[in-house]
Tab-separated table of C-alpha atoms in Angstrom:
chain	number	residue	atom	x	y	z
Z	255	UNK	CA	-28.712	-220.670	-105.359
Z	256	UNK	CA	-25.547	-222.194	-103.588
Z	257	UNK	CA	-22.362	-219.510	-103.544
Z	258	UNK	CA	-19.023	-221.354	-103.580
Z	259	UNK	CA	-16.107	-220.082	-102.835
Z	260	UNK	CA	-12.447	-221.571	-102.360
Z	261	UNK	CA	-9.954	-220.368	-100.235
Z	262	UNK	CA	-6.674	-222.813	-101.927
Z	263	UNK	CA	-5.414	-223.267	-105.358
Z	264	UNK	CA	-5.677	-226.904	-105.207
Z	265	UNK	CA	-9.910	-226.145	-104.685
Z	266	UNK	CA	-9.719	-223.011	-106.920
Z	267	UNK	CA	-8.808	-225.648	-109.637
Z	268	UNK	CA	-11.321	-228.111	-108.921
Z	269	UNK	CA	-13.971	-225.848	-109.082
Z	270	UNK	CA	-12.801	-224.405	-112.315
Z	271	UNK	CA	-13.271	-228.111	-114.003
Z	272	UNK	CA	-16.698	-228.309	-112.125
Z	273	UNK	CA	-17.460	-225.237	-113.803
Z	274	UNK	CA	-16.280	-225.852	-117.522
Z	275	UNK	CA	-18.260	-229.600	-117.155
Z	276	UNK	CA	-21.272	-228.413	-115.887
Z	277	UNK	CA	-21.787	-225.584	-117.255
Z	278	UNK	CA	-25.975	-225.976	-117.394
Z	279	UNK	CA	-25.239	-226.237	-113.380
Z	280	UNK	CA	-23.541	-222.969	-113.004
Z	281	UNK	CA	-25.130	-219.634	-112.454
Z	282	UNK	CA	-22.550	-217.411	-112.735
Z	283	UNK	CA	-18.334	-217.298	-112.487
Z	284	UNK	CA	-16.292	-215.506	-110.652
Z	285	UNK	CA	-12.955	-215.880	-109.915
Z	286	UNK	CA	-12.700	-217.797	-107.474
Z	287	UNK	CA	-16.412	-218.419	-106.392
Z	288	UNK	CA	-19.637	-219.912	-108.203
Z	289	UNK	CA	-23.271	-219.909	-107.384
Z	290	UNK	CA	-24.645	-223.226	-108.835
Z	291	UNK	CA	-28.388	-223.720	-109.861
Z	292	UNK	CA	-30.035	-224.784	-106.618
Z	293	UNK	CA	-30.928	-228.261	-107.988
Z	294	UNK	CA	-30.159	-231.739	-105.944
Z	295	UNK	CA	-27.439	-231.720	-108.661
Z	296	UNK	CA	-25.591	-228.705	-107.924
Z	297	UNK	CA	-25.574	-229.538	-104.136
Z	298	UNK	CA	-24.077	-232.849	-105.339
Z	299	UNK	CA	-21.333	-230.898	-106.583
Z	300	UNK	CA	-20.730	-228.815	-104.075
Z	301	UNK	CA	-20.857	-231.299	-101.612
Z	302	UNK	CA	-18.103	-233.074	-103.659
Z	303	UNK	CA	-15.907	-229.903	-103.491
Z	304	UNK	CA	-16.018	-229.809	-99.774
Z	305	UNK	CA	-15.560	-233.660	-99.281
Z	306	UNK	CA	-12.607	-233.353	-101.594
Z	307	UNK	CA	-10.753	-229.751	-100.229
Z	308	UNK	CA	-12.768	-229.712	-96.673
Z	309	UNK	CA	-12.423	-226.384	-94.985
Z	310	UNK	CA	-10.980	-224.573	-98.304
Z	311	UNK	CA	-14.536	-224.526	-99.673
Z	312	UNK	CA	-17.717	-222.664	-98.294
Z	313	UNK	CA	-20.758	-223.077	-99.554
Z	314	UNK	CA	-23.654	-220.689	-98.858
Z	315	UNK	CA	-27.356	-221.064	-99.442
Z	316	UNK	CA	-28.727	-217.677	-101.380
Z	317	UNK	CA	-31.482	-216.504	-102.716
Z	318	UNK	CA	-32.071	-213.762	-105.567
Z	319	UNK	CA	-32.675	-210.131	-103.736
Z	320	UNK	CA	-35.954	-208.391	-104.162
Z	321	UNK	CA	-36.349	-205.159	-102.723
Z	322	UNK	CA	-39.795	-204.382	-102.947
Z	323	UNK	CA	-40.213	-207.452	-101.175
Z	324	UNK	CA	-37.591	-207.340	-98.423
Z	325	UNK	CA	-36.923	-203.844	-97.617
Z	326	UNK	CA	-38.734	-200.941	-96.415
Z	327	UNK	CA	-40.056	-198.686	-98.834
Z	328	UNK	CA	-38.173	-196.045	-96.177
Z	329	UNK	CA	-34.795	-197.470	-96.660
Z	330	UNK	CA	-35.171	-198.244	-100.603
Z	331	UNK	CA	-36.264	-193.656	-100.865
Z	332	UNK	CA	-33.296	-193.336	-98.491
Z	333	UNK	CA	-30.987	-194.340	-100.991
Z	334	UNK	CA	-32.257	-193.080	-103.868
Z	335	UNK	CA	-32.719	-189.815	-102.319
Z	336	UNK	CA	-28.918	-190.298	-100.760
Z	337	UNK	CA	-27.873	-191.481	-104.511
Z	338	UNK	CA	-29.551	-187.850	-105.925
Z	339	UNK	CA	-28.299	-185.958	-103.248
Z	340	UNK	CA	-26.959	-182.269	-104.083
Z	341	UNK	CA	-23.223	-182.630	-102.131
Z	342	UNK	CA	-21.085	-185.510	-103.488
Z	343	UNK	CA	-19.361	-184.803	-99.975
Z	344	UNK	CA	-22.404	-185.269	-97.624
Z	345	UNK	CA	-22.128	-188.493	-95.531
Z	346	UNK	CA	-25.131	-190.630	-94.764
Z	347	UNK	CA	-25.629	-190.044	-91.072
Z	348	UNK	CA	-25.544	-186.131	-91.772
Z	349	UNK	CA	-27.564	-186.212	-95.083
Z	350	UNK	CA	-30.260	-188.294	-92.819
Z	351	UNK	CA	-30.526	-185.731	-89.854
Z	352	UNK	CA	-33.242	-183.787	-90.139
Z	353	UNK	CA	-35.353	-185.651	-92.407
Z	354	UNK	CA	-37.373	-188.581	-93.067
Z	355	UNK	CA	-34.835	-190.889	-93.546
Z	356	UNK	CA	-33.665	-192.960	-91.160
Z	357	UNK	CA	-30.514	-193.149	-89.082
Z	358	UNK	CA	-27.797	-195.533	-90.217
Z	359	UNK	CA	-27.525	-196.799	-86.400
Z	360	UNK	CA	-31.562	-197.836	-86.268
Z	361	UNK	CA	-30.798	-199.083	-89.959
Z	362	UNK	CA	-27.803	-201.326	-88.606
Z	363	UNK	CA	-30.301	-202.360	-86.026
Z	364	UNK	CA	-32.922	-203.471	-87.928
Z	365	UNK	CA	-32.310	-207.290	-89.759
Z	366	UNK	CA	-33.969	-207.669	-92.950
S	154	UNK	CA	33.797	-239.472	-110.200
S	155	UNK	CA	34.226	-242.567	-109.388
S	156	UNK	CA	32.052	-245.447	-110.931
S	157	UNK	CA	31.881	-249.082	-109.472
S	158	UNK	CA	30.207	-251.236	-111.638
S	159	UNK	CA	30.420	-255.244	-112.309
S	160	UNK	CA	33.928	-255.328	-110.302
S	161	UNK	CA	35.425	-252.590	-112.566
S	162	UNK	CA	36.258	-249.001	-110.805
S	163	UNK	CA	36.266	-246.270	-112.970
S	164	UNK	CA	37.458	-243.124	-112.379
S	165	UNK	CA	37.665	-239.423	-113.738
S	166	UNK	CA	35.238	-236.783	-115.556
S	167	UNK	CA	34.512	-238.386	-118.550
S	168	UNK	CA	33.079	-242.739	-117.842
S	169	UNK	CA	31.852	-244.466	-120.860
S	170	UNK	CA	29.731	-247.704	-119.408
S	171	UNK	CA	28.191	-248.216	-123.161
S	172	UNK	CA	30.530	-251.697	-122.382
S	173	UNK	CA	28.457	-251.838	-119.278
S	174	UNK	CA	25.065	-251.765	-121.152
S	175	UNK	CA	23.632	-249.701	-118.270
S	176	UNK	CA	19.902	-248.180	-119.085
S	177	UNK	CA	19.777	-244.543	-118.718
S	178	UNK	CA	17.309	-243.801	-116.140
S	179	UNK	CA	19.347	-246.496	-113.862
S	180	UNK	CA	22.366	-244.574	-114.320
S	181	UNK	CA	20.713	-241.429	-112.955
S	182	UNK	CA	19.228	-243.168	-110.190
S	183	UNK	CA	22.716	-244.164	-109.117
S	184	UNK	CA	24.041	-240.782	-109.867
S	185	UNK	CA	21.100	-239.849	-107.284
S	186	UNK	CA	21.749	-242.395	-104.754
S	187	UNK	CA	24.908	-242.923	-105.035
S	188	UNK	CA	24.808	-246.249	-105.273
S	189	UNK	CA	27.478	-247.057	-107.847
S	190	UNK	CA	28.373	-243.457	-108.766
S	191	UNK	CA	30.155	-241.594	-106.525
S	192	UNK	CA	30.004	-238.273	-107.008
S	193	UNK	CA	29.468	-234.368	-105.794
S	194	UNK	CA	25.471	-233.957	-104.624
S	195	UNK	CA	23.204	-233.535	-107.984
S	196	UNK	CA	21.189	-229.855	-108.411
S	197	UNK	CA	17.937	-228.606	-109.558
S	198	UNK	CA	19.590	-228.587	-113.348
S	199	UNK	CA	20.114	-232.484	-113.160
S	200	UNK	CA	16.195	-232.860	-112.774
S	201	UNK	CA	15.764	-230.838	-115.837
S	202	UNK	CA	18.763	-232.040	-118.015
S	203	UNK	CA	20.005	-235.478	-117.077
S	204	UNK	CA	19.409	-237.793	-118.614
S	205	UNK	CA	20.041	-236.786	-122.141
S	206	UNK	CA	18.266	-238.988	-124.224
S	207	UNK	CA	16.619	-238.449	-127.487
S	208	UNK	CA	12.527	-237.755	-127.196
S	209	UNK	CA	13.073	-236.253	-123.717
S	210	UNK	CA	10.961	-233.350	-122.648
S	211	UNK	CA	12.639	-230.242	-121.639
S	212	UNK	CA	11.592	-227.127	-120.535
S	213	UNK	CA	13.712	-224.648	-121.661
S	214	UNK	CA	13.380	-221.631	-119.700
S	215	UNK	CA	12.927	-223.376	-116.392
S	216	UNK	CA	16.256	-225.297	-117.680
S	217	UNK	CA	18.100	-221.749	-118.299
S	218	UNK	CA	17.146	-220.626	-114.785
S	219	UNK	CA	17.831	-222.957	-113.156
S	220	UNK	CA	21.879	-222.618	-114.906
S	221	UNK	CA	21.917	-219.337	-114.616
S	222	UNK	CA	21.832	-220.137	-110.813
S	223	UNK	CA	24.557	-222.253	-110.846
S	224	UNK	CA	26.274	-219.368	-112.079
S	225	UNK	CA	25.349	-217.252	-109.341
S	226	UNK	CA	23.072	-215.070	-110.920
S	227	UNK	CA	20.605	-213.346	-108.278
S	228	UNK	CA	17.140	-212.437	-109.532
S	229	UNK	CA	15.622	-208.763	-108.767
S	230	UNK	CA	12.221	-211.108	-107.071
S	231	UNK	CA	14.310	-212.984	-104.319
S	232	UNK	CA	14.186	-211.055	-101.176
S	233	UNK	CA	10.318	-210.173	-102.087
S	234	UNK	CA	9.883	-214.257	-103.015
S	235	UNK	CA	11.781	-215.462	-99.824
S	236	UNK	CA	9.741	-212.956	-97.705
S	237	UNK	CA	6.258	-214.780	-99.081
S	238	UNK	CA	7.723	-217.534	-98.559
S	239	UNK	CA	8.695	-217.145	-94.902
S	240	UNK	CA	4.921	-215.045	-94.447
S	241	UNK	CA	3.286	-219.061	-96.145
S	242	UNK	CA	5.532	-220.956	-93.657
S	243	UNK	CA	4.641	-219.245	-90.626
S	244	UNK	CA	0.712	-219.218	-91.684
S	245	UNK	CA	-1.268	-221.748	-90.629
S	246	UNK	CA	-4.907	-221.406	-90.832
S	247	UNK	CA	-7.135	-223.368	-88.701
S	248	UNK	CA	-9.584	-225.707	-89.581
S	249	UNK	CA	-13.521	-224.982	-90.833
S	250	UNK	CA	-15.569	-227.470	-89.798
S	251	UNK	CA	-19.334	-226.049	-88.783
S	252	UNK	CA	-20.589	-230.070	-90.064
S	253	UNK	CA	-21.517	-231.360	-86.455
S	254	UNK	CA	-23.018	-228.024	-85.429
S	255	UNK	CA	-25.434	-228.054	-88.995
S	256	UNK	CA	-26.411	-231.259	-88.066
S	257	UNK	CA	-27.776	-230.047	-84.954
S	258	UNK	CA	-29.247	-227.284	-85.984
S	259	UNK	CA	-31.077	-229.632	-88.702
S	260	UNK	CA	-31.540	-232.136	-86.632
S	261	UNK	CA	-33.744	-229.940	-83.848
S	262	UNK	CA	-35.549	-228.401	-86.307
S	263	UNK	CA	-37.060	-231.127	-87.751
S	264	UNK	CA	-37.884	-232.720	-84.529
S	265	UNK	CA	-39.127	-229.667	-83.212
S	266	UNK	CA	-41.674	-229.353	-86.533
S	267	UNK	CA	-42.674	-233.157	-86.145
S	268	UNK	CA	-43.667	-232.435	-81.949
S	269	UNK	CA	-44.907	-229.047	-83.594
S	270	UNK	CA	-47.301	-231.248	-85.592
S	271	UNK	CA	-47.971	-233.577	-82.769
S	272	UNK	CA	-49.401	-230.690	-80.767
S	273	UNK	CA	-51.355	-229.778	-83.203
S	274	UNK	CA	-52.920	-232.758	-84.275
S	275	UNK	CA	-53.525	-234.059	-80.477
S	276	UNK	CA	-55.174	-229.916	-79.567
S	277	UNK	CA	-57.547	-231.007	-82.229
S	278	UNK	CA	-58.775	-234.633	-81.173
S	279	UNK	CA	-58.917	-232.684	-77.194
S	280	UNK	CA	-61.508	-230.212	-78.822
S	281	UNK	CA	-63.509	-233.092	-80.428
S	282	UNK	CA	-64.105	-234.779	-77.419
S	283	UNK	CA	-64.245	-232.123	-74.929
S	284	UNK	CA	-67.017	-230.784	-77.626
S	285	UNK	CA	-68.626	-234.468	-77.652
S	286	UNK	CA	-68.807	-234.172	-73.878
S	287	UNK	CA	-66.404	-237.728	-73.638
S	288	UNK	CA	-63.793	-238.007	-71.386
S	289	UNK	CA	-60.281	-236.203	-72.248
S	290	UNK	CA	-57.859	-236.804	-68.689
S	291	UNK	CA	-56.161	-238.753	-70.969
S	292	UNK	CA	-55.955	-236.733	-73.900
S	293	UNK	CA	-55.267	-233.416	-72.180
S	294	UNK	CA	-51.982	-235.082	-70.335
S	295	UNK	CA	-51.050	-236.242	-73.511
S	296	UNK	CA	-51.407	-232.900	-74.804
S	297	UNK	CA	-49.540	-231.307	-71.918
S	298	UNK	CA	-46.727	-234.210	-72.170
S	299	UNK	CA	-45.935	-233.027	-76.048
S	300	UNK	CA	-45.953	-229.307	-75.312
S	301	UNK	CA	-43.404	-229.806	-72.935
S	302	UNK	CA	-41.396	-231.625	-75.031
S	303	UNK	CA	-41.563	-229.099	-77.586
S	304	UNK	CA	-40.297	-226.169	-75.267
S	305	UNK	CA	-37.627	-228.259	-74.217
S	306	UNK	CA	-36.816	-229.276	-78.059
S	307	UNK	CA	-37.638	-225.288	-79.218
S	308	UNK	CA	-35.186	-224.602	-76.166
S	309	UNK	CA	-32.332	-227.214	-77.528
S	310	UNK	CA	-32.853	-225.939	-81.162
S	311	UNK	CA	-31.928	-222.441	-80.366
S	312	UNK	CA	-28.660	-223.081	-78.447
S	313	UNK	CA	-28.355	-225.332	-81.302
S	314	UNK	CA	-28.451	-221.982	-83.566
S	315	UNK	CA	-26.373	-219.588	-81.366
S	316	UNK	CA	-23.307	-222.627	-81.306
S	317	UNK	CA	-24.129	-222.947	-85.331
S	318	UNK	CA	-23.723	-218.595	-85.189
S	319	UNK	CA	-19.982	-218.783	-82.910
S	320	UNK	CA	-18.688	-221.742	-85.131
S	321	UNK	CA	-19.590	-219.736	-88.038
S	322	UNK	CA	-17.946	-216.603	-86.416
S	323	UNK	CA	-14.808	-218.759	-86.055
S	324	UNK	CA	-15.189	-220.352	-89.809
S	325	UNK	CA	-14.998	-216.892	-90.920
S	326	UNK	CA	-12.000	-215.921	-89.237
S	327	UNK	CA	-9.977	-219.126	-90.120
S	328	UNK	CA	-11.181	-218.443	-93.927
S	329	UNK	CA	-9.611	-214.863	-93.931
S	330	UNK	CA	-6.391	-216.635	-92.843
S	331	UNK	CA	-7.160	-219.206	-96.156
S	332	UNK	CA	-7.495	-216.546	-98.102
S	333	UNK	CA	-4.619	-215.093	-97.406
S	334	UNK	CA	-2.721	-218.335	-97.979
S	335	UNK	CA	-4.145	-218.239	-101.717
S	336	UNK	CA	-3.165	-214.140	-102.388
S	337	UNK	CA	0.507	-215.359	-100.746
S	338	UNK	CA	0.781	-218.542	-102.926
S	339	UNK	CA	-0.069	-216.582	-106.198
S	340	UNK	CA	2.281	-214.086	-105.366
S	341	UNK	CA	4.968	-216.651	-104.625
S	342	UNK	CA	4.230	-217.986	-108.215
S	343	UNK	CA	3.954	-214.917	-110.025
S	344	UNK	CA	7.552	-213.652	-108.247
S	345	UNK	CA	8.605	-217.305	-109.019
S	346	UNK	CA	7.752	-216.804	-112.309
S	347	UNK	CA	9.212	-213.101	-112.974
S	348	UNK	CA	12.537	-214.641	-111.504
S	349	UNK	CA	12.688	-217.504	-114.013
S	350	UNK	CA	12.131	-215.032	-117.212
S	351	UNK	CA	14.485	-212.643	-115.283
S	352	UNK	CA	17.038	-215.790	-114.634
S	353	UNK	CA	16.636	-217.263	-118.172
S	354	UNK	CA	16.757	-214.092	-119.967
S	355	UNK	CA	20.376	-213.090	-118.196
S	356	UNK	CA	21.687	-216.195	-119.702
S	357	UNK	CA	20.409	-215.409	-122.870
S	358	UNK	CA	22.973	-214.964	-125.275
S	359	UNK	CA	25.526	-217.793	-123.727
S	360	UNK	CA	22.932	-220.220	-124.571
S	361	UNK	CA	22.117	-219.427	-127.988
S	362	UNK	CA	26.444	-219.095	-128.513
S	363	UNK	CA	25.726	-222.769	-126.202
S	364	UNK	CA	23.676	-224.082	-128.891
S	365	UNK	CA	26.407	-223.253	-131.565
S	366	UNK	CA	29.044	-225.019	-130.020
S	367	UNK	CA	27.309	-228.171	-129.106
S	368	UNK	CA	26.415	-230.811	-131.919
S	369	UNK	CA	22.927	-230.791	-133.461
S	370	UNK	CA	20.415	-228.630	-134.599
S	371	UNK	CA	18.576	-225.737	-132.439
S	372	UNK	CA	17.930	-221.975	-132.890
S	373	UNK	CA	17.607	-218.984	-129.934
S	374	UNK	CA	15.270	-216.496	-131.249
S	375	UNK	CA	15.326	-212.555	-129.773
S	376	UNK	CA	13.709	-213.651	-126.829
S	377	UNK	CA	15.498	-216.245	-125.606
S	378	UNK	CA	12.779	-218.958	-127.311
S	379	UNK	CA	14.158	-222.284	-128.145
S	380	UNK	CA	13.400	-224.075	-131.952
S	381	UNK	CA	14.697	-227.411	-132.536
S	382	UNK	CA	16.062	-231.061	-130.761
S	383	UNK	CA	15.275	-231.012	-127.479
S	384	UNK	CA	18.703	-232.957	-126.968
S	385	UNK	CA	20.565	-230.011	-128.348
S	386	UNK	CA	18.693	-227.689	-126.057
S	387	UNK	CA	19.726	-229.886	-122.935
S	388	UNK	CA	22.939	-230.093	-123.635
S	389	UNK	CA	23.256	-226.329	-124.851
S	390	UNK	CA	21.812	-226.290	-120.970
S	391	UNK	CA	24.285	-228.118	-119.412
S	392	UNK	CA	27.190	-226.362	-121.247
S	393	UNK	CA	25.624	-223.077	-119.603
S	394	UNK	CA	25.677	-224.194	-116.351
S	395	UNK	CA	28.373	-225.011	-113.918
S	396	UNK	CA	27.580	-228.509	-113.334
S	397	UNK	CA	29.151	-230.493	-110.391
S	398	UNK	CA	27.233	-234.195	-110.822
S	399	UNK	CA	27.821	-236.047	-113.852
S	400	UNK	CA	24.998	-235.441	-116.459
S	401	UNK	CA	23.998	-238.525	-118.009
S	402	UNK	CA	24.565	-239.002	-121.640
S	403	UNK	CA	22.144	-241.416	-123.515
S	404	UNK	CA	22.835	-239.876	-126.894
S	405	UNK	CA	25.001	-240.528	-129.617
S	406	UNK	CA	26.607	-236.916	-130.426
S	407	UNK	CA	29.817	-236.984	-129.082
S	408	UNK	CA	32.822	-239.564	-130.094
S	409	UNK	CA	34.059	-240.251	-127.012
S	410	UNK	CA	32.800	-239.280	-123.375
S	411	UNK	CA	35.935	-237.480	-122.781
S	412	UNK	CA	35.011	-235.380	-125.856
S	413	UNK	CA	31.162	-234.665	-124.437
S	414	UNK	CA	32.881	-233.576	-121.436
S	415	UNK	CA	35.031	-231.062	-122.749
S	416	UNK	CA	32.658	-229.450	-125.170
S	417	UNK	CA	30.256	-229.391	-122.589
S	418	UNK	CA	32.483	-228.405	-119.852
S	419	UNK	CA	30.758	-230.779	-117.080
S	420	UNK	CA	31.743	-234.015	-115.768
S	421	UNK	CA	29.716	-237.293	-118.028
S	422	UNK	CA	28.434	-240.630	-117.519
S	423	UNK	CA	28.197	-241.985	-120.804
S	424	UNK	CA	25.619	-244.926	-121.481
């Protein structure tokens, strides 16, 4: 999908029209932002933002998030077991000490 | 005011140039430029109000602030909007552009997949005739020749990659600054709008008591909302504020100018 987001009023606008026009186009709304279907079509619209408010739009090439096909099954029981852990209080790094789990700094470490 | 038109000087508070068969928007202009009119410097209200001329579109509220300024009233939002204001001025977020550094990234990749290929194809035609026995000098050079290339090309798409990563670095830097421009500017509008309803509101009851006193037909509801001729409303306005220019009258309520500015209170250019 391409994420939009505007950073002026003037493109904030724009993109609102692009958005109640071609509606079969758009993904989802926020409030400023959009991801468009990634079709020729939306790209052609996107494009048009950015040729029309330059550096007040970014547009970002994503894709939908599967975790049992991106991340380690290690990282996915981290958080659930962080998630059903007994002390609201506990913070990562000390929940993961001692355990399986890994550490937050080989997690930040470790790209996708 | 002083009016010098077709040879004729005119002078006071109160010109009627019906005579003159001057159009309305012409007399403004000159009102404006001073051209013909000369006068004290037109405000804010004289975009909204003047000319008066039936089928005119008035906003009423903006209208009401802006006389309620001329009277000196002071709105609760000013310091906060002036502050944005000054914060928007001294902003100045620089440009985004990563286009020259996606091209190269694009650019290098697909050369570096078409030598990629290359390599490829000629590895396979050095196999068949080393494995045929026939003579591959030729072939193996050729070989050699692309896989050097395609370091050098791997080599040029990378740095390609890493300027790509620092531009976007920068981009993302120079788009907090953007969107902090947007939260400022929708603050300045919301404050600019609190101030108006604040402005309009504290002006409130003079208008509708306005709107009594000047000819024609018009209501002021509880909350300050306007029903009726938008000509009554604008000149309901103008008898609000303290008005300096002459407000230009293209509408037949009045007998004489000198009576228009008296009810009104402001100085008139009748046309």
């Amino acid at each position: 999908m391409l994420l939009i987001v505007t950073y002026s009023r003037g493109a904030r606008q724009t993109l609102r029209n692009v958005c109640s026009t071609h509606g079969e186009t758009v993904v989802r709304r926020f409030g400023r932002a959009a991801l468009l279907a990634e079709t020729e079509f939306g790209a052609l619209l996107a494009l048009r933002l950015r040729e029309k408010h330059g550096g007040d739009v970014q547009i970002e090439h994503t894709e939908p998030f599967n975790e049992f096909a991106a991340v380690p099954a290690a990282v996915r029981d981290a958080a659930a077991a962080y998630e059903n852990r007994d002390a609201q209080s506990t913070p990562y790094a000390k929940f993961a000490t001692g355990t399986d789990h890994p550490a937050p700094c080989d997690l930040r470490d470790s790209d996708l | 005011m002083r009016v010098d038109r077709d040879g004729a000087v005119r002078r006071g508070r109160a010109v009627d140039l019906r005579e003159a068969a001057v159009d309305a928007a012409a007399a403004e202009r000159a009102v404006r430029e001073g051209t013909w009119v000369s006068c004290l410097e037109p405000g804010p209200i004289h975009d909204r109000v003047s000319p008066v001329e039936p089928g005119m579109a008035l906003s009423v509220r903006a209208a009401l602030a802006d006389a309620a300024r001329t009277r000196d009233v002071a709105a609760p939002q000013d310091d906060a909007l002036a502050g944005v204001r000054a914060e928007l001025a001294a902003l100045d977020p620089p440009a985004v552009d990563c286009a020259e550094a996606r091209r190269r990234v694009a650019e290098a990749g697909e050369r570096e997949a078409a030598l990629a290929e290359r390599v490829s194809e000629l590895r396979g035609k050095l196999t068949a005739l080393e494995e045929r026995g026939d003579d591959a000098d030729d072939a193996r050079a050729e070989r050699e020749a692309a896989v050097e290339r395609l370091a050098e090309v791997r080599t040029e798409r990378i740095a390609a990659e890493q300027a790509l990563s620092q531009a976007r670095d920068r981009a993302r830097e120079a788009r907090d600054a953007r969107a902090r421009r947007l939260r400022l500017e929708d603050r300045a509008k919301n404050l600019r709008r609190d101030a108006r309803d604040h402005l309009a509101a504290s002006v409130r009851d003079a208008f509708a008591a306005a709107v009594d006193a000047v000819p024609g037909r018009g209501e002021v509801g509880e909350a300050g909302e306007f029903a009726g001729d938008p000509v009554t409303a604008a000149l309901a306005v103008v008898r609000v504020a303290n008005v300096d220019a002459p407000v230009v009258l293209a509408c037949d309520r009045f007998e004489s100018a000198a009576a228009a500015a008296e009810r009104l209170d402001a100085p008139v250019l009748r046309v």
